[in-house]
Protein backbone atom coordinates (compact mmCIF):
# COMPACT_ATOMS: atom_id res chain seq x y z
CA UNK A 1 0.00 0.00 0.00
CA UNK A 2 2.78 2.40 0.96
CA UNK A 3 4.62 1.43 -2.21
CA UNK A 4 1.55 2.20 -4.36
CA UNK A 5 1.23 5.61 -2.74
CA UNK A 6 4.85 6.46 -3.47
CA UNK A 7 4.48 5.44 -7.13
CA UNK A 8 1.30 7.51 -7.50
CA UNK A 9 3.01 10.57 -6.06
CA UNK A 10 5.96 10.18 -8.40
CA UNK A 11 3.66 9.82 -11.42
CA UNK A 12 1.79 12.96 -10.44
CA UNK A 13 5.04 14.90 -10.00
CA UNK A 14 6.31 13.75 -13.42
CA UNK A 15 3.04 14.79 -15.03
CA UNK A 16 3.25 18.30 -13.52
CA UNK A 17 6.89 18.66 -14.56
CA UNK A 18 6.09 17.61 -18.15
CA UNK A 19 3.16 20.04 -18.31
CA UNK A 20 5.35 22.95 -17.09
CA UNK A 21 8.07 22.10 -19.63
CA UNK A 22 5.57 22.11 -22.51
CA UNK A 23 4.11 25.45 -21.37
CA UNK A 24 7.59 27.05 -21.13
CA UNK A 25 8.55 25.73 -24.56
CA UNK A 26 5.36 27.13 -26.10
CA UNK A 27 5.95 30.56 -24.53
CA UNK A 28 9.54 30.64 -25.81
CA UNK A 29 8.44 29.81 -29.35
CA UNK A 30 5.83 32.58 -29.28
CA UNK A 31 8.44 35.10 -28.19
CA UNK A 32 10.86 34.01 -30.90
CA UNK A 33 8.15 34.32 -33.53
CA UNK A 34 7.30 37.83 -32.31
CA UNK A 35 10.96 38.91 -32.51
CA UNK A 36 11.75 37.30 -35.84
CA UNK A 37 8.57 38.29 -37.67
CA UNK A 38 9.04 41.44 -39.80
CA UNK A 39 6.80 44.47 -39.21
CA UNK A 40 3.73 44.74 -41.40
CA UNK A 41 3.59 47.28 -44.13
CA UNK A 42 6.68 46.26 -46.14
CA UNK A 43 9.21 48.30 -44.13
CA UNK A 44 7.29 51.55 -44.40
CA UNK A 45 8.10 52.36 -40.79
CA UNK A 46 11.81 52.66 -41.58
CA UNK A 47 11.04 54.98 -44.49
CA UNK A 48 8.90 57.22 -42.32
CA UNK A 49 11.60 57.28 -39.66
CA UNK A 50 14.26 58.26 -42.20
CA UNK A 51 12.05 61.01 -43.60
CA UNK A 52 11.42 62.32 -40.09
CA UNK A 53 15.18 62.40 -39.44
CA UNK A 54 15.79 64.36 -42.65
CA UNK A 55 13.07 66.87 -41.77
CA UNK A 56 14.43 67.24 -38.24
CA UNK A 57 17.98 67.80 -39.56
CA UNK A 58 16.76 70.37 -42.11
CA UNK A 59 14.77 72.19 -39.42
CA UNK A 60 17.73 72.36 -37.02
CA UNK A 61 20.16 73.49 -39.75
CA UNK A 62 17.76 75.64 -41.76
CA UNK A 63 20.02 78.70 -41.77
CA UNK A 64 23.18 76.80 -42.78
CA UNK A 65 21.40 74.87 -45.51
CA UNK A 66 19.76 78.08 -46.67
CA UNK A 67 23.17 79.75 -46.99
CA UNK A 68 24.46 76.85 -49.09
CA UNK A 69 21.42 77.01 -51.37
CA UNK A 70 21.66 80.81 -51.66
CA UNK A 71 25.38 80.76 -52.52
CA UNK A 72 24.83 77.98 -55.06
CA UNK A 73 21.93 79.89 -56.61
CA UNK A 74 24.01 83.10 -56.72
CA UNK A 75 26.81 81.18 -58.39
CA UNK A 76 24.47 79.87 -61.06
CA UNK A 77 22.56 83.15 -61.61
CA UNK A 78 24.83 86.03 -60.45
CA UNK A 79 22.94 88.77 -62.30
CA UNK A 80 19.85 88.27 -60.16
CA UNK A 81 21.70 89.53 -57.08
CA UNK A 82 23.31 92.57 -58.63
CA UNK A 83 22.30 96.04 -57.45
CA UNK A 84 19.59 97.36 -59.72
CA UNK A 85 18.72 93.86 -60.88
CA UNK A 86 15.32 92.25 -61.01
CA UNK A 87 15.40 91.30 -57.29
CA UNK A 88 16.59 94.77 -56.14
CA UNK A 89 18.68 93.38 -53.24
CA UNK A 90 19.97 96.83 -52.28
CA UNK A 91 16.37 97.77 -51.44
CA UNK A 92 14.59 94.63 -50.24
CA UNK A 93 17.57 93.09 -48.42
CA UNK A 94 19.94 95.94 -47.68
CA UNK A 95 17.22 98.27 -46.40
CA UNK A 96 13.91 96.58 -45.61
CA UNK A 97 15.46 93.20 -44.80
CA UNK A 98 17.79 94.55 -42.10
CA UNK A 99 14.98 96.69 -40.66
CA UNK A 100 12.72 93.64 -40.48
CA UNK A 101 15.39 91.63 -38.65
CA UNK A 102 15.77 94.19 -35.87
CA UNK A 103 12.05 94.92 -35.70
CA UNK A 104 11.41 91.23 -35.00
CA UNK A 105 14.34 91.17 -32.56
CA UNK A 106 12.85 94.07 -30.61
CA UNK A 107 9.45 92.38 -30.65
CA UNK A 108 10.84 89.09 -29.31
CA UNK A 109 13.14 90.46 -26.59
CA UNK A 110 12.02 91.46 -23.13
CA UNK A 111 13.05 94.89 -21.90
CA UNK A 112 14.67 93.23 -18.87
CA UNK A 113 16.86 91.12 -21.18
CA UNK A 114 18.06 94.23 -23.00
CA UNK A 115 18.82 95.97 -19.70
CA UNK A 116 20.79 92.95 -18.48
CA UNK A 117 22.73 92.86 -21.74
CA UNK A 118 23.65 96.54 -21.54
CA UNK A 119 24.67 96.31 -17.87
CA UNK A 120 26.84 93.18 -18.38
CA UNK A 121 30.09 95.13 -18.48
CA UNK A 122 32.34 92.08 -18.19
CA UNK A 123 30.86 90.29 -21.19
CA UNK A 124 30.67 93.44 -23.30
CA UNK A 125 34.29 94.34 -22.52
CA UNK A 126 35.45 90.82 -23.39
CA UNK A 127 33.63 90.86 -26.74
CA UNK A 128 35.04 94.27 -27.69
CA UNK A 129 38.53 93.15 -26.63
CA UNK A 130 38.24 90.09 -28.86
CA UNK A 131 36.93 92.23 -31.74
CA UNK A 132 39.48 95.04 -31.77
CA UNK A 133 42.52 93.49 -30.02
CA UNK A 134 42.56 89.70 -30.23
CA UNK A 135 41.42 89.39 -33.83
CA UNK A 136 43.84 91.90 -35.42
CA UNK A 137 46.89 91.32 -33.18
CA UNK A 138 46.58 87.65 -32.14
CA UNK A 139 44.97 86.19 -35.26
CA UNK A 140 45.15 88.47 -38.30
CA UNK A 141 48.73 89.73 -38.02
CA UNK A 142 50.33 86.34 -37.08
CA UNK A 143 48.38 84.59 -39.84
CA UNK A 144 49.58 87.17 -42.34
CA UNK A 145 53.21 86.71 -41.24
CA UNK A 146 52.97 82.91 -41.46
CA UNK A 147 51.54 83.01 -44.99
CA UNK A 148 54.16 85.53 -46.15
CA UNK A 149 56.95 83.36 -44.69
CA UNK A 150 55.80 79.86 -45.63
CA UNK A 151 54.07 80.54 -48.97
CA UNK A 152 54.78 84.12 -50.09
CA UNK A 153 53.41 83.53 -53.60
CA UNK A 154 50.27 81.65 -52.54
CA UNK A 155 48.05 84.75 -52.27
CA UNK A 156 48.43 88.17 -53.90
CA UNK A 157 49.43 91.03 -51.61
CA UNK A 158 46.09 92.91 -51.90
CA UNK A 159 44.23 89.80 -50.74
CA UNK A 160 46.49 89.44 -47.68
CA UNK A 161 46.03 93.12 -46.87
CA UNK A 162 42.28 92.61 -47.21
CA UNK A 163 42.37 89.76 -44.67
CA UNK A 164 44.13 91.99 -42.16
CA UNK A 165 41.69 94.84 -42.81
CA UNK A 166 38.83 92.40 -42.25
CA UNK A 167 40.23 91.60 -38.79
CA UNK A 168 40.13 95.31 -37.95
CA UNK A 169 36.44 95.77 -38.71
CA UNK A 170 33.57 95.65 -36.20
CA UNK A 171 30.92 92.93 -36.32
CA UNK A 172 28.13 93.17 -38.86
CA UNK A 173 24.97 94.28 -37.12
CA UNK A 174 22.61 91.87 -38.84
CA UNK A 175 24.64 88.66 -39.15
CA UNK A 176 25.69 88.50 -35.49
CA UNK A 177 22.04 88.76 -34.40
CA UNK A 178 20.85 86.21 -36.97
CA UNK A 179 23.58 83.71 -36.10
CA UNK A 180 22.94 84.11 -32.37
CA UNK A 181 19.22 83.52 -32.86
CA UNK A 182 19.81 80.52 -35.16
CA UNK A 183 22.18 78.88 -32.68
CA UNK A 184 20.03 79.58 -29.62
CA UNK A 185 22.47 82.15 -28.23
CA UNK A 186 21.92 85.35 -26.28
CA UNK A 187 20.28 87.63 -28.86
CA UNK A 188 20.09 90.58 -26.47
CA UNK A 189 23.86 90.52 -25.86
CA UNK A 190 24.65 90.09 -29.55
CA UNK A 191 22.39 93.03 -30.41
CA UNK A 192 23.94 95.18 -27.70
CA UNK A 193 27.51 94.38 -28.75
CA UNK A 194 26.72 94.87 -32.43
CA UNK A 195 25.75 98.45 -31.66
CA UNK A 196 28.73 99.01 -29.33
CA UNK A 197 31.31 97.55 -31.74
CA UNK A 198 29.99 99.57 -34.68
CA UNK A 199 30.16 102.77 -32.66
CA UNK A 200 33.65 101.91 -31.43
CA UNK A 201 34.68 100.90 -34.94
CA UNK A 202 34.31 104.49 -36.11
CA UNK A 203 37.40 105.27 -34.03
CA UNK A 204 39.11 101.88 -33.54
CA UNK A 205 39.19 100.74 -37.18
CA UNK A 206 40.99 103.87 -38.53
CA UNK A 207 43.47 103.64 -35.65
CA UNK A 208 44.23 99.97 -36.42
CA UNK A 209 44.64 100.66 -40.13
CA UNK A 210 47.03 103.50 -39.31
CA UNK A 211 48.99 101.11 -37.09
CA UNK A 212 49.28 98.35 -39.69
CA UNK A 213 49.47 100.26 -42.97
CA UNK A 214 50.66 103.73 -41.98
CA UNK A 215 47.67 105.37 -43.61
CA UNK A 216 44.57 106.69 -41.93
CA UNK A 217 41.01 107.01 -43.14
CA UNK A 218 38.30 109.46 -42.22
CA UNK A 219 34.82 108.18 -41.51
CA UNK A 220 31.68 110.33 -41.46
CA UNK A 221 30.88 109.93 -37.78
CA UNK A 222 27.53 111.72 -37.86
CA UNK A 223 26.25 109.89 -40.94
CA UNK A 224 27.26 106.49 -39.55
CA UNK A 225 25.53 107.14 -36.23
CA UNK A 226 22.34 108.23 -38.00
CA UNK A 227 22.48 105.17 -40.25
CA UNK A 228 23.01 102.87 -37.25
CA UNK A 229 20.08 104.44 -35.42
CA UNK A 230 17.78 104.13 -38.43
CA UNK A 231 18.70 100.52 -39.22
CA UNK A 232 19.10 99.10 -35.70
CA UNK A 233 17.99 101.21 -32.75
CA UNK A 234 14.77 102.59 -34.25
CA UNK A 235 13.41 99.18 -35.39
CA UNK A 236 14.29 97.66 -32.00
CA UNK A 237 12.51 100.52 -30.23
CA UNK A 238 9.42 100.07 -32.41
CA UNK A 239 9.51 96.34 -31.67
CA UNK A 240 9.59 97.06 -27.94
CA UNK A 241 6.59 99.38 -28.30
CA UNK A 242 4.70 96.68 -30.23
CA UNK A 243 5.16 94.30 -27.29
CA UNK A 244 2.41 96.26 -25.54
CA UNK A 245 -0.02 95.43 -28.37
CA UNK A 246 -1.55 92.17 -29.66
CA UNK A 247 1.49 91.90 -31.95
CA UNK A 248 3.38 90.29 -29.05
CA UNK A 249 0.88 87.44 -28.78
CA UNK A 250 0.87 87.03 -32.56
CA UNK A 251 4.67 86.73 -32.50
CA UNK A 252 4.60 84.21 -29.66
CA UNK A 253 2.00 82.10 -31.48
CA UNK A 254 4.09 82.13 -34.66
CA UNK A 255 7.59 82.27 -33.17
CA UNK A 256 8.96 79.49 -35.40
CA UNK A 257 7.74 81.17 -38.56
CA UNK A 258 9.08 84.54 -37.40
CA UNK A 259 12.48 82.99 -36.71
CA UNK A 260 12.48 81.50 -40.19
CA UNK A 261 11.59 84.93 -41.60
CA UNK A 262 14.60 86.46 -39.86
CA UNK A 263 16.89 83.76 -41.23
CA UNK A 264 15.55 84.11 -44.76
CA UNK A 265 16.08 87.86 -44.67
Short mmCIF file of C-alpha atoms in Angstrom, two decimals, residues 5-165:
data_model
loop_
_atom_site.label_atom_id
_atom_site.label_comp_id
_atom_site.label_asym_id
_atom_site.label_seq_id
_atom_site.Cartn_x
_atom_site.Cartn_y
_atom_site.Cartn_z
CA UNK A 5 1.23 5.61 -2.74
CA UNK A 6 4.85 6.46 -3.47
CA UNK A 7 4.48 5.44 -7.13
CA UNK A 8 1.30 7.51 -7.50
CA UNK A 9 3.01 10.57 -6.06
CA UNK A 10 5.96 10.18 -8.40
CA UNK A 11 3.66 9.82 -11.42
CA UNK A 12 1.79 12.96 -10.44
CA UNK A 13 5.04 14.90 -10.00
CA UNK A 14 6.31 13.75 -13.42
CA UNK A 15 3.04 14.79 -15.03
CA UNK A 16 3.25 18.30 -13.52
CA UNK A 17 6.89 18.66 -14.56
CA UNK A 18 6.09 17.61 -18.15
CA UNK A 19 3.16 20.04 -18.31
CA UNK A 20 5.35 22.95 -17.09
CA UNK A 21 8.07 22.10 -19.63
CA UNK A 22 5.57 22.11 -22.51
CA UNK A 23 4.11 25.45 -21.37
CA UNK A 24 7.59 27.05 -21.13
CA UNK A 25 8.55 25.73 -24.56
CA UNK A 26 5.36 27.13 -26.10
CA UNK A 27 5.95 30.56 -24.53
CA UNK A 28 9.54 30.64 -25.81
CA UNK A 29 8.44 29.81 -29.35
CA UNK A 30 5.83 32.58 -29.28
CA UNK A 31 8.44 35.10 -28.19
CA UNK A 32 10.86 34.01 -30.90
CA UNK A 33 8.15 34.32 -33.53
CA UNK A 34 7.30 37.83 -32.31
CA UNK A 35 10.96 38.91 -32.51
CA UNK A 36 11.75 37.30 -35.84
CA UNK A 37 8.57 38.29 -37.67
CA UNK A 38 9.04 41.44 -39.80
CA UNK A 39 6.80 44.47 -39.21
CA UNK A 40 3.73 44.74 -41.40
CA UNK A 41 3.59 47.28 -44.13
CA UNK A 42 6.68 46.26 -46.14
CA UNK A 43 9.21 48.30 -44.13
CA UNK A 44 7.29 51.55 -44.40
CA UNK A 45 8.10 52.36 -40.79
CA UNK A 46 11.81 52.66 -41.58
CA UNK A 47 11.04 54.98 -44.49
CA UNK A 48 8.90 57.22 -42.32
CA UNK A 49 11.60 57.28 -39.66
CA UNK A 50 14.26 58.26 -42.20
CA UNK A 51 12.05 61.01 -43.60
CA UNK A 52 11.42 62.32 -40.09
CA UNK A 53 15.18 62.40 -39.44
CA UNK A 54 15.79 64.36 -42.65
CA UNK A 55 13.07 66.87 -41.77
CA UNK A 56 14.43 67.24 -38.24
CA UNK A 57 17.98 67.80 -39.56
CA UNK A 58 16.76 70.37 -42.11
CA UNK A 59 14.77 72.19 -39.42
CA UNK A 60 17.73 72.36 -37.02
CA UNK A 61 20.16 73.49 -39.75
CA UNK A 62 17.76 75.64 -41.76
CA UNK A 63 20.02 78.70 -41.77
CA UNK A 64 23.18 76.80 -42.78
CA UNK A 65 21.40 74.87 -45.51
CA UNK A 66 19.76 78.08 -46.67
CA UNK A 67 23.17 79.75 -46.99
CA UNK A 68 24.46 76.85 -49.09
CA UNK A 69 21.42 77.01 -51.37
CA UNK A 70 21.66 80.81 -51.66
CA UNK A 71 25.38 80.76 -52.52
CA UNK A 72 24.83 77.98 -55.06
CA UNK A 73 21.93 79.89 -56.61
CA UNK A 74 24.01 83.10 -56.72
CA UNK A 75 26.81 81.18 -58.39
CA UNK A 76 24.47 79.87 -61.06
CA UNK A 77 22.56 83.15 -61.61
CA UNK A 78 24.83 86.03 -60.45
CA UNK A 79 22.94 88.77 -62.30
CA UNK A 80 19.85 88.27 -60.16
CA UNK A 81 21.70 89.53 -57.08
CA UNK A 82 23.31 92.57 -58.63
CA UNK A 83 22.30 96.04 -57.45
CA UNK A 84 19.59 97.36 -59.72
CA UNK A 85 18.72 93.86 -60.88
CA UNK A 86 15.32 92.25 -61.01
CA UNK A 87 15.40 91.30 -57.29
CA UNK A 88 16.59 94.77 -56.14
CA UNK A 89 18.68 93.38 -53.24
CA UNK A 90 19.97 96.83 -52.28
CA UNK A 91 16.37 97.77 -51.44
CA UNK A 92 14.59 94.63 -50.24
CA UNK A 93 17.57 93.09 -48.42
CA UNK A 94 19.94 95.94 -47.68
CA UNK A 95 17.22 98.27 -46.40
CA UNK A 96 13.91 96.58 -45.61
CA UNK A 97 15.46 93.20 -44.80
CA UNK A 98 17.79 94.55 -42.10
CA UNK A 99 14.98 96.69 -40.66
CA UNK A 100 12.72 93.64 -40.48
CA UNK A 101 15.39 91.63 -38.65
CA UNK A 102 15.77 94.19 -35.87
CA UNK A 103 12.05 94.92 -35.70
CA UNK A 104 11.41 91.23 -35.00
CA UNK A 105 14.34 91.17 -32.56
CA UNK A 106 12.85 94.07 -30.61
CA UNK A 107 9.45 92.38 -30.65
CA UNK A 108 10.84 89.09 -29.31
CA UNK A 109 13.14 90.46 -26.59
CA UNK A 110 12.02 91.46 -23.13
CA UNK A 111 13.05 94.89 -21.90
CA UNK A 112 14.67 93.23 -18.87
CA UNK A 113 16.86 91.12 -21.18
CA UNK A 114 18.06 94.23 -23.00
CA UNK A 115 18.82 95.97 -19.70
CA UNK A 116 20.79 92.95 -18.48
CA UNK A 117 22.73 92.86 -21.74
CA UNK A 118 23.65 96.54 -21.54
CA UNK A 119 24.67 96.31 -17.87
CA UNK A 120 26.84 93.18 -18.38
CA UNK A 121 30.09 95.13 -18.48
CA UNK A 122 32.34 92.08 -18.19
CA UNK A 123 30.86 90.29 -21.19
CA UNK A 124 30.67 93.44 -23.30
CA UNK A 125 34.29 94.34 -22.52
CA UNK A 126 35.45 90.82 -23.39
CA UNK A 127 33.63 90.86 -26.74
CA UNK A 128 35.04 94.27 -27.69
CA UNK A 129 38.53 93.15 -26.63
CA UNK A 130 38.24 90.09 -28.86
CA UNK A 131 36.93 92.23 -31.74
CA UNK A 132 39.48 95.04 -31.77
CA UNK A 133 42.52 93.49 -30.02
CA UNK A 134 42.56 89.70 -30.23
CA UNK A 135 41.42 89.39 -33.83
CA UNK A 136 43.84 91.90 -35.42
CA UNK A 137 46.89 91.32 -33.18
CA UNK A 138 46.58 87.65 -32.14
CA UNK A 139 44.97 86.19 -35.26
CA UNK A 140 45.15 88.47 -38.30
CA UNK A 141 48.73 89.73 -38.02
CA UNK A 142 50.33 86.34 -37.08
CA UNK A 143 48.38 84.59 -39.84
CA UNK A 144 49.58 87.17 -42.34
CA UNK A 145 53.21 86.71 -41.24
CA UNK A 146 52.97 82.91 -41.46
CA UNK A 147 51.54 83.01 -44.99
CA UNK A 148 54.16 85.53 -46.15
CA UNK A 149 56.95 83.36 -44.69
CA UNK A 150 55.80 79.86 -45.63
CA UNK A 151 54.07 80.54 -48.97
CA UNK A 152 54.78 84.12 -50.09
CA UNK A 153 53.41 83.53 -53.60
CA UNK A 154 50.27 81.65 -52.54
CA UNK A 155 48.05 84.75 -52.27
CA UNK A 156 48.43 88.17 -53.90
CA UNK A 157 49.43 91.03 -51.61
CA UNK A 158 46.09 92.91 -51.90
CA UNK A 159 44.23 89.80 -50.74
CA UNK A 160 46.49 89.44 -47.68
CA UNK A 161 46.03 93.12 -46.87
CA UNK A 162 42.28 92.61 -47.21
CA UNK A 163 42.37 89.76 -44.67
CA UNK A 164 44.13 91.99 -42.16
CA UNK A 165 41.69 94.84 -42.81
#
